[in-house]
Amino acid sequence: MLPPVRQFTPPLFLIPVRQQLAGAALLLGLIASPALAQVEVRAPPTFADPAPVPIANPDQPAADAAPAQTDAAQSDQVSFEADGASYDDNTQQVSAFGNVVLRQNGQSVRADKVTWTRTSGQIVAEGNVRFVDTDGNQLFTERLELTDDFKAGAMQDLLIVLREGGRLAAIKGERGANGAIELSQAAYTACAVEDSNGCPRRPSWRITARRVVYDPSAKTVRFYGSRIELFGIALFPLPPITLATDGRPISGLLIPDIQLSASNGVQLSDTWYQRLGQNRDLSVTGYVFTKALPMVSAQYKQVTTTGAFQVTGYATRSSRIPIGGVPSSSQKDFRGYLYANGHYQFTPNWGLTFSARITSDRTFLRRYDLSRDDRLRSTAELERIDADSYFSMSGWATQTLRVNDIQGQVPFAIPVIDYRRRFNDPWLGGRIQLQVNSLAVTRSSGQDTQRAFTSAQWDIRRLTPGGQEVSMTALVRGDIYHSDENALTTTASYRGLPGWQSRGVATLAFDVKWPFVGTFMGGTQVLTPRFQIVASPTLRNLVVPNEDARAIDLEDSNLFALNRFPGYDRIEDGVRFTYGIDWQFERPGLRISTTVGQSYRLTNRPSLLPDGTGLSERTSDIVGRTDIRYRNFIQFTHRFRLDKDNFAIRRNEFDAAIGSQSTYLEVGYLRLNRDVGGGIEDLKDREELRVAGRVAFLGNWSVFGSGVFDLTGISDDPTLIGVDGFQPIRTRLGVAYQDDCLEFDVTWRRDYVTTGDARQGNIFQIHIAFRNLGF
């Protein structure tokens, strides 16, 4: 450890020397300030960190950096400290020695000794020289020579450590007449050169260069005659590379990607990144294929004082096979995809969020491996939120990419308006919420619906002396609907009656929870029985259209809901009792929670709830959920629904994850055996298996894979043809390497379904990314 620095007050005859040393500090700032950070230089260049001088945390300013100055005159002064100083009358040489530190304008120079020869004007810093610039970059060398005109200088054996983590080593460096510094026989890496124990380690990659030019004014480093080395093996030469020494993004080429697919053959893509300003940039990517015409994409991003947005577009010309049509080898269509999204926060209360996605046809995204989504949704929403009110005006539009869907029957909703206001009940101490909502659904070839309602809801919650939690809710609502072209809706229960229709809603609910707390197996358990009564008069449900409450299914999440339909268009009427038990157990590192429950309706009147949903009869099916978490190693969630009559499993779903971030296994399984009647497309049965995993080995290497499998058979969906109950949808397998400065992976994927010109087949992809490096 260096001895504590003692403040040195020079005698009067040393004041001129102090001024010259100030100039030296300023020159050193010009030499290394823009972002070169650690440089030690040997022949050949290496990246070992200088042991005598600890390197500051790149995220923290160096300990000897000067504090910020507020006065301009003070900021020009140089703070000078040393253990001692001497002056030789014979040689006209001033020397400062022992922990010499010079500071100015957030920059600092530390050396064992600094000398100034008055006759020649030469300034020399020697011994563990370290310079720290205003950006936090650090320059290390053993000897630095400067003249008093600060136009020429030489450094030997340099190591520069960038604040952003890179290291640049060079044999020597010289300043040219234009102020640029030229380094000879240099090497650069963004990898750590020491392990966690402080022992030297070989970087996974480095760049060697014949010549490196550093521009202090532009704060950039440019490499010429460079070649990349990967795991110690010299690879291909590189084009000129530019790095920003202050960590900012700069314009240039990124690392290319290579891919092989059945639809397009070999694909080579590369991106040009253009920085347009401090708050905006543009990325343009070119794609060339062996089986298709080239494609281009561009992404523009901008940040403003109130928000941010980005726009991404793809464009090409290629042969397009209409789904179900005949291939055409001569016809080529323009094809593309546009995606934009953003958010603006105008005030603390007002904000705007938007997202738009549109593509030229239904197979473009799959063919070019951009997305597997089967619907593209566009939306815009203006919101105002404060402590007691909420306002939203939004719109939604969807483009379907499904094979058998008719776009004209896919709705778009605009406007969707929702306003809520809540305030305290001055009489009974509860809470009152008022709501106004409107919706307009339009289809170009289907039913159109407009809806508006207003409601008032009162809630109160109390704890009894016995520890029970009692809640009461009262709701009144009035609805008005208008619809036309109702006959174009295939499912009769969704249509409603055409023209103007109205409906009144009134609901009263009473809910009791009674938690019991105790110890169990070295931990704490909480057992909470729960009972709920919900009553509503008979409602005119089927006279109004159903646009937002179609996919009804009894599950743990809606068991105790006031309305178990997912939207507003359907209301569960009558009187029902719901009962269940929550149990939770916790001990250090382990948490288990489970819920099970059922409901019972007083009336045996036929319900609007379809058979198979678990709610259509007086007694519902039994539903539950169990969550298990053991430290960060095991996570398991299981949801189920059992038939009330024979305990057949109508819903069986689990998600499990075991392992660490580097080695893990994830399994997801879903089986819906609801036996819902035909004609309700939103409630079809299905069975699916999802598997993903990764195994790490040799420190930084890993093997990974995943798969999605459709297990749905004819017994689940009689409309299916030619299925055997096992259909792979997508599989993936690959090997990857990742450390602090390098990502590299080779991936194989296979699609098993051909849709138009998006062919089934294998996809091979090679991806590589170097930290802090572009071409």
CSV table of N, CA and C in Angstrom, one decimal, residues 285-348:
chain,number,residue,atom,x,y,z
A,285,THR,N,-30.1,-3.1,-41.6
A,285,THR,CA,-29.6,-4.5,-41.7
A,285,THR,C,-29.9,-5.0,-43.1
A,286,GLY,N,-28.9,-5.6,-43.7
A,286,GLY,CA,-29.0,-6.2,-45.0
A,286,GLY,C,-29.0,-7.7,-44.9
A,287,TYR,N,-29.8,-8.4,-45.7
A,287,TYR,CA,-29.9,-9.9,-45.7
A,287,TYR,C,-29.7,-10.4,-47.1
A,288,VAL,N,-28.8,-11.3,-47.3
A,288,VAL,CA,-28.7,-12.0,-48.6
A,288,VAL,C,-28.9,-13.5,-48.4
A,289,PHE,N,-29.6,-14.1,-49.4
A,289,PHE,CA,-30.0,-15.5,-49.3
A,289,PHE,C,-29.5,-16.2,-50.6
A,290,THR,N,-29.4,-17.5,-50.5
A,290,THR,CA,-29.0,-18.3,-51.7
A,290,THR,C,-30.3,-18.7,-52.4
A,291,LYS,N,-31.5,-18.7,-51.7
A,291,LYS,CA,-32.7,-19.2,-52.3
A,291,LYS,C,-33.8,-18.1,-52.4
A,292,ALA,N,-33.4,-16.9,-52.1
A,292,ALA,CA,-34.4,-15.8,-52.2
A,292,ALA,C,-33.7,-14.5,-52.5
A,293,LEU,N,-34.5,-13.5,-52.9
A,293,LEU,CA,-33.9,-12.2,-53.2
A,293,LEU,C,-33.5,-11.5,-51.9
A,294,PRO,N,-32.6,-10.5,-51.9
A,294,PRO,CA,-32.1,-9.9,-50.6
A,294,PRO,C,-33.3,-9.2,-49.9
A,295,MET,N,-33.1,-8.9,-48.7
A,295,MET,CA,-34.1,-8.2,-47.8
A,295,MET,C,-33.3,-7.2,-47.0
A,296,VAL,N,-34.0,-6.1,-46.7
A,296,VAL,CA,-33.4,-5.0,-45.9
A,296,VAL,C,-34.4,-4.7,-44.8
A,297,SER,N,-33.8,-4.3,-43.6
A,297,SER,CA,-34.7,-3.9,-42.5
A,297,SER,C,-34.0,-2.7,-41.9
A,298,ALA,N,-34.8,-1.9,-41.2
A,298,ALA,CA,-34.3,-0.7,-40.5
A,298,ALA,C,-35.0,-0.5,-39.2
A,299,GLN,N,-34.3,0.0,-38.2
A,299,GLN,CA,-34.9,0.3,-36.9
A,299,GLN,C,-34.5,1.7,-36.5
A,300,TYR,N,-35.4,2.5,-36.2
A,300,TYR,CA,-35.2,3.9,-35.7
A,300,TYR,C,-35.7,4.0,-34.3
A,301,LYS,N,-34.8,4.6,-33.4
A,301,LYS,CA,-35.2,4.7,-32.0
A,301,LYS,C,-34.9,6.1,-31.6
A,302,GLN,N,-35.8,6.7,-30.7
A,302,GLN,CA,-35.6,8.0,-30.3
A,302,GLN,C,-36.1,8.2,-28.9
A,303,VAL,N,-35.4,8.9,-28.0
A,303,VAL,CA,-35.8,9.2,-26.7
A,303,VAL,C,-36.0,10.8,-26.6
A,304,THR,N,-37.2,11.2,-26.1
A,304,THR,CA,-37.4,12.6,-25.9
A,304,THR,C,-37.6,12.9,-24.4
A,305,THR,N,-37.9,14.2,-24.2
A,305,THR,CA,-38.0,14.6,-22.8
A,305,THR,C,-39.3,14.0,-22.1
A,306,THR,N,-40.2,13.5,-22.9
A,306,THR,CA,-41.5,13.0,-22.4
A,306,THR,C,-41.6,11.5,-22.6
A,307,GLY,N,-40.8,10.9,-23.4
A,307,GLY,CA,-41.0,9.4,-23.7
A,307,GLY,C,-40.0,8.9,-24.7
A,308,ALA,N,-40.4,7.8,-25.3
A,308,ALA,CA,-39.5,7.1,-26.3
A,308,ALA,C,-40.3,6.3,-27.2
A,309,PHE,N,-39.8,6.1,-28.4
A,309,PHE,CA,-40.5,5.2,-29.4
A,309,PHE,C,-39.5,4.6,-30.3
A,310,GLN,N,-39.9,3.5,-31.0
A,310,GLN,CA,-39.0,2.9,-32.0
A,310,GLN,C,-39.9,2.4,-33.1
A,311,VAL,N,-39.4,2.4,-34.3
A,311,VAL,CA,-40.0,1.9,-35.5
A,311,VAL,C,-39.1,0.9,-36.2
A,312,THR,N,-39.6,-0.3,-36.5
A,312,THR,CA,-38.8,-1.3,-37.2
A,312,THR,C,-39.6,-1.7,-38.5
A,313,GLY,N,-38.9,-1.9,-39.6
A,313,GLY,CA,-39.5,-2.3,-40.8
A,313,GLY,C,-38.7,-3.3,-41.6
A,314,TYR,N,-39.3,-4.2,-42.3
A,314,TYR,CA,-38.6,-5.1,-43.2
A,314,TYR,C,-39.3,-5.0,-44.6
A,315,ALA,N,-38.5,-5.2,-45.6
A,315,ALA,CA,-39.0,-5.1,-47.0
A,315,ALA,C,-38.2,-6.0,-47.9
A,316,THR,N,-38.9,-6.7,-48.8
A,316,THR,CA,-38.2,-7.6,-49.8
A,316,THR,C,-39.2,-7.9,-50.9
A,317,ARG,N,-38.8,-8.5,-51.9
A,317,ARG,CA,-39.6,-9.1,-53.0
A,317,ARG,C,-39.3,-10.6,-53.0
A,318,SER,N,-40.3,-11.4,-53.0
A,318,SER,CA,-40.1,-12.9,-53.1
A,318,SER,C,-41.4,-13.5,-53.6
A,319,SER,N,-41.2,-14.8,-54.0
A,319,SER,CA,-42.4,-15.6,-54.4
A,319,SER,C,-43.2,-15.9,-53.2
A,320,ARG,N,-44.5,-15.6,-53.3
A,320,ARG,CA,-45.4,-15.9,-52.2
A,320,ARG,C,-46.4,-16.9,-52.6
A,321,ILE,N,-46.6,-17.9,-51.8
A,321,ILE,CA,-47.6,-19.0,-52.1
A,321,ILE,C,-48.8,-18.7,-51.2
A,322,PRO,N,-49.9,-18.3,-51.8
A,322,PRO,CA,-51.2,-18.2,-51.1
A,322,PRO,C,-51.5,-19.4,-50.3
A,323,ILE,N,-52.0,-19.3,-49.1
A,323,ILE,CA,-52.3,-20.5,-48.3
A,323,ILE,C,-53.4,-21.2,-49.0
A,324,GLY,N,-53.2,-22.5,-49.3
A,324,GLY,CA,-54.2,-23.3,-50.0
A,324,GLY,C,-54.2,-23.1,-51.5
A,325,GLY,N,-53.3,-22.2,-52.0
A,325,GLY,CA,-53.2,-22.0,-53.5
A,325,GLY,C,-52.1,-22.8,-54.1
A,326,VAL,N,-51.9,-22.5,-55.4
A,326,VAL,CA,-50.9,-23.2,-56.2
A,326,VAL,C,-49.6,-22.3,-56.3
A,327,PRO,N,-48.4,-22.9,-56.1
A,327,PRO,CA,-47.2,-22.1,-56.1
A,327,PRO,C,-47.0,-21.5,-57.5
A,328,SER,N,-46.5,-20.3,-57.5
A,328,SER,CA,-46.2,-19.6,-58.8
A,328,SER,C,-44.7,-19.2,-58.8
A,329,SER,N,-44.0,-19.7,-59.8
A,329,SER,CA,-42.5,-19.5,-59.8
A,329,SER,C,-42.2,-18.2,-60.5
A,330,SER,N,-43.1,-17.5,-61.2
A,330,SER,CA,-42.8,-16.3,-61.9
A,330,SER,C,-43.3,-15.1,-61.1
A,331,GLN,N,-44.3,-15.2,-60.3
A,331,GLN,CA,-44.9,-14.0,-59.7
A,331,GLN,C,-44.1,-13.7,-58.4
A,332,LYS,N,-43.7,-12.5,-58.3
A,332,LYS,CA,-43.0,-12.1,-57.1
A,332,LYS,C,-43.7,-10.8,-56.5
A,333,ASP,N,-44.0,-10.8,-55.3
A,333,ASP,CA,-44.7,-9.7,-54.6
A,333,ASP,C,-43.8,-9.0,-53.7
A,334,PHE,N,-44.2,-7.7,-53.5
A,334,PHE,CA,-43.6,-7.0,-52.4
A,334,PHE,C,-44.1,-7.5,-51.0
A,335,ARG,N,-43.2,-7.8,-50.1
A,335,ARG,CA,-43.5,-8.3,-48.8
A,335,ARG,C,-42.8,-7.6,-47.7
A,336,GLY,N,-43.4,-7.4,-46.6
A,336,GLY,CA,-42.7,-6.7,-45.5
A,336,GLY,C,-43.5,-6.8,-44.2
A,337,TYR,N,-42.9,-6.1,-43.2
A,337,TYR,CA,-43.5,-6.1,-41.9
A,337,TYR,C,-43.1,-4.8,-41.2
A,338,LEU,N,-44.0,-4.2,-40.5
A,338,LEU,CA,-43.8,-3.0,-39.8
A,338,LEU,C,-44.2,-3.1,-38.3
A,339,TYR,N,-43.3,-2.7,-37.4
A,339,TYR,CA,-43.6,-2.8,-36.0
A,339,TYR,C,-43.1,-1.5,-35.4
A,340,ALA,N,-44.0,-0.8,-34.6
A,340,ALA,CA,-43.7,0.4,-33.9
A,340,ALA,C,-44.3,0.4,-32.5
A,341,ASN,N,-43.6,0.9,-31.6
A,341,ASN,CA,-44.2,1.0,-30.2
A,341,ASN,C,-43.5,2.1,-29.5
A,342,GLY,N,-44.2,2.6,-28.4
A,342,GLY,CA,-43.6,3.7,-27.6
A,342,GLY,C,-44.5,4.1,-26.5
A,343,HIS,N,-43.9,4.9,-25.6
A,343,HIS,CA,-44.7,5.4,-24.5
A,343,HIS,C,-44.2,6.9,-24.2
A,344,TYR,N,-45.2,7.7,-23.9
A,344,TYR,CA,-45.0,9.1,-23.6
A,344,TYR,C,-45.7,9.4,-22.2
A,345,GLN,N,-45.0,10.0,-21.3
A,345,GLN,CA,-45.5,10.4,-20.1
A,345,GLN,C,-45.5,12.0,-20.1
A,346,PHE,N,-46.7,12.5,-20.4
A,346,PHE,CA,-46.8,14.0,-20.6
A,346,PHE,C,-46.7,14.7,-19.2
A,347,THR,N,-47.4,14.2,-18.2
A,347,THR,CA,-47.4,14.7,-16.9
A,347,THR,C,-47.3,13.5,-15.9
A,348,PRO,N,-47.2,13.7,-14.6
A,348,PRO,CA,-47.2,12.6,-13.7
A,348,PRO,C,-48.5,11.8,-13.8
